[in-house]
Amino acid sequence: MNAGFFYSKGQGHRSARAHQLGLSLLEVAIALVVAGLLSWASFSAYETVTSQQEIERGRAEGQQLQSILRAFALRHGRLPCPDVGVAASGYESLAGLECAAGNQLGWFPYVSLGLQIPQEALRARYAVFRARRDDNRLRDADLAVSLERTGDVESEANYNDVTDLIAGLNNASGLSVATSRPHLTGDAGAAGAINCTTNVVMSVAYWVVVPLKDADNNGNRLDAPHATTSLCAAGPSAPLRFGADDVVVAESPAQLAGWLRQSLP
Ligand SMILES: [Ca+2]
Ligand SMILES: [Ca+2]
Ligand SMILES: [Ca+2]
C-alpha cells in the first residue's frame, strides 16, 4: 500500500483512507490467522505422513527379515541364534559352534545373516523357540541348533539337513504353549486381547519385533506389550493403536514347517 498516494488526495479522502487502512489491517490479521492455521494443518499432515511412512518401512523391514530367516532355515537346517549383546553386535551369540544354551531372546543377528545393522528404529528384537531334548533327539525341538532328529546316519542323504528342522518344528508343535518360550498374545481381534498375562495364544518358532518409535513414551522404543526381557509379542495382525507402533512378524512351528516343505528342492 502506498500511503503517500492517500495523503496527496487531501482531507476529503481521509475517511476512505482510514476505511482502506482499517480493512487492510483486518485483512492482514485474517491472513495471519489463516497462514497460522495452514501451517499447523500442513505440519500435522506432514507428521501423519511421516509416521505412516515409518510404519510402512517397519513393515517392509519385518517382511525382509522374515524372508532372510526362512532362507537361512532352508539352507542351514536351523534358525539363527539371537545376539544377546546389550547393544546389538550383529553376531549370533554362540558358545563354540552352537547357539549358547538358554539363549532364546536378543537382537536380530544381522551381520551373521549377511546384513548391515540398521538404524536404531529398525533394529529388531528376535526370539527363537528352543526346547532341547538331549535324552531323546527324535523329540528334540531346539530350533536354533542343527541336529539329526530322524535317526539317519551320516552316510544317508537326509542326515542333519532341513528335514531334521522340519522334524524339530513338528516336535515344537506338539508341545503345549509355555510362557518360558517365545509366544504370542492376542491381536485385539480374532485372537483376543493383547495381554501377555491373561491371553497367551500360541508358541512361535520365532518372532521379530521392529520397534520404530517410543510411542508409549516409556523410555524404550519397544511399546507394550513388548519389553527387552519379554518372550511375549503381540499378534502380527494387531492393528495400529495409540501408544504402540512396533511391527511384529512371527510364524508358528507348523507354519514354518509348511513353508519349508513347500520350498524343498
Ligand atoms: Ca535326518
Ligand atoms: Ca515402538
Ligand atoms: Ca516404548
Short mmCIF file of C-alpha atoms in Angstrom, two decimals, residues 164-255:
data_model
loop_
_atom_site.label_atom_id
_atom_site.label_comp_id
_atom_site.label_asym_id
_atom_site.label_seq_id
_atom_site.Cartn_x
_atom_site.Cartn_y
_atom_site.Cartn_z
CA ASP A 164 15.52 -82.52 10.60
CA LEU A 165 14.49 -78.93 11.23
CA ILE A 166 11.01 -79.84 9.99
CA ALA A 167 11.05 -82.75 12.48
CA GLY A 168 12.08 -80.30 15.23
CA LEU A 169 9.25 -77.94 14.21
CA ASN A 170 6.77 -80.82 14.38
CA ASN A 171 8.07 -81.66 17.86
CA ALA A 172 7.66 -78.00 18.86
CA SER A 173 4.07 -78.04 17.55
CA GLY A 174 3.32 -80.97 19.85
CA LEU A 175 4.37 -79.09 23.00
CA SER A 176 1.81 -77.05 24.88
CA VAL A 177 2.30 -73.30 24.88
CA ALA A 178 4.63 -72.07 27.62
CA THR A 179 5.44 -68.52 28.69
CA SER A 180 9.06 -69.60 29.22
CA ARG A 181 9.40 -69.82 25.42
CA PRO A 182 8.68 -67.32 22.61
CA HIS A 183 4.94 -66.91 22.23
CA LEU A 184 2.20 -64.57 21.07
CA THR A 185 -0.60 -62.88 22.89
CA GLY A 186 -3.74 -61.68 21.06
CA ASP A 187 -4.22 -59.11 18.29
CA ALA A 188 -7.16 -57.13 19.74
CA GLY A 189 -9.31 -59.01 17.20
CA ALA A 190 -10.00 -62.68 16.48
CA ALA A 191 -7.05 -63.81 18.65
CA GLY A 192 -8.36 -61.87 21.64
CA ALA A 193 -6.90 -59.19 23.90
CA ILE A 194 -3.31 -58.01 23.69
CA ASN A 195 -2.42 -59.11 27.19
CA CYS A 196 0.62 -61.27 27.92
CA THR A 197 -0.70 -62.18 31.37
CA THR A 198 -4.27 -63.18 30.65
CA ASN A 199 -4.15 -64.17 26.97
CA VAL A 200 -1.30 -66.47 25.91
CA VAL A 201 -2.31 -67.61 22.43
CA MET A 202 0.40 -69.74 20.84
CA SER A 203 4.04 -70.76 20.68
CA VAL A 204 6.08 -69.48 17.75
CA ALA A 205 9.15 -70.84 16.00
CA TYR A 206 10.38 -67.24 16.09
CA TRP A 207 9.15 -63.71 16.36
CA VAL A 208 10.77 -60.49 15.19
CA VAL A 209 9.73 -57.11 16.61
CA VAL A 210 10.78 -53.92 14.80
CA PRO A 211 10.47 -51.20 17.46
CA LEU A 212 10.22 -47.92 15.45
CA LYS A 213 9.45 -45.01 17.83
CA ASP A 214 8.92 -44.93 21.58
CA ALA A 215 5.18 -44.48 21.04
CA ASP A 216 4.15 -45.17 24.67
CA ASN A 217 6.86 -42.82 25.93
CA ASN A 218 8.37 -45.24 28.48
CA GLY A 219 11.98 -44.55 27.51
CA ASN A 220 12.24 -47.65 25.26
CA ARG A 221 11.41 -47.90 21.56
CA LEU A 222 9.59 -51.13 22.32
CA ASP A 223 5.98 -50.46 23.31
CA ALA A 224 3.67 -52.53 25.49
CA PRO A 225 3.25 -55.47 25.49
CA HIS A 226 6.87 -55.63 24.24
CA ALA A 227 9.84 -55.24 26.55
CA THR A 228 13.53 -56.07 26.29
CA THR A 229 13.24 -59.10 28.56
CA SER A 230 9.84 -60.37 27.40
CA LEU A 231 9.27 -63.53 25.34
CA CYS A 232 5.74 -62.35 24.57
CA ALA A 233 4.85 -60.49 21.37
CA ALA A 234 1.54 -59.08 20.15
CA GLY A 235 -0.21 -60.97 17.35
CA PRO A 236 1.24 -59.83 13.98
CA SER A 237 -2.27 -58.86 12.84
CA ALA A 238 -2.76 -56.42 15.75
CA PRO A 239 -3.93 -53.06 14.37
CA LEU A 240 -2.06 -49.83 14.88
CA ARG A 241 -3.11 -48.39 18.18
CA PHE A 242 -2.38 -45.41 20.38
CA GLY A 243 0.95 -45.75 22.17
CA ALA A 244 2.22 -48.73 20.15
CA ASP A 245 3.89 -48.69 16.72
CA ASP A 246 6.01 -51.87 16.96
CA VAL A 247 5.84 -54.17 13.91
CA VAL A 248 5.68 -57.93 14.63
CA VAL A 249 6.39 -60.82 12.25
CA ALA A 250 6.17 -64.38 13.55
CA GLU A 251 5.43 -67.93 12.48
CA SER A 252 4.15 -70.89 14.42
CA PRO A 253 6.26 -74.06 14.14
CA ALA A 254 3.57 -75.56 11.86
CA GLN A 255 3.58 -72.51 9.57
#
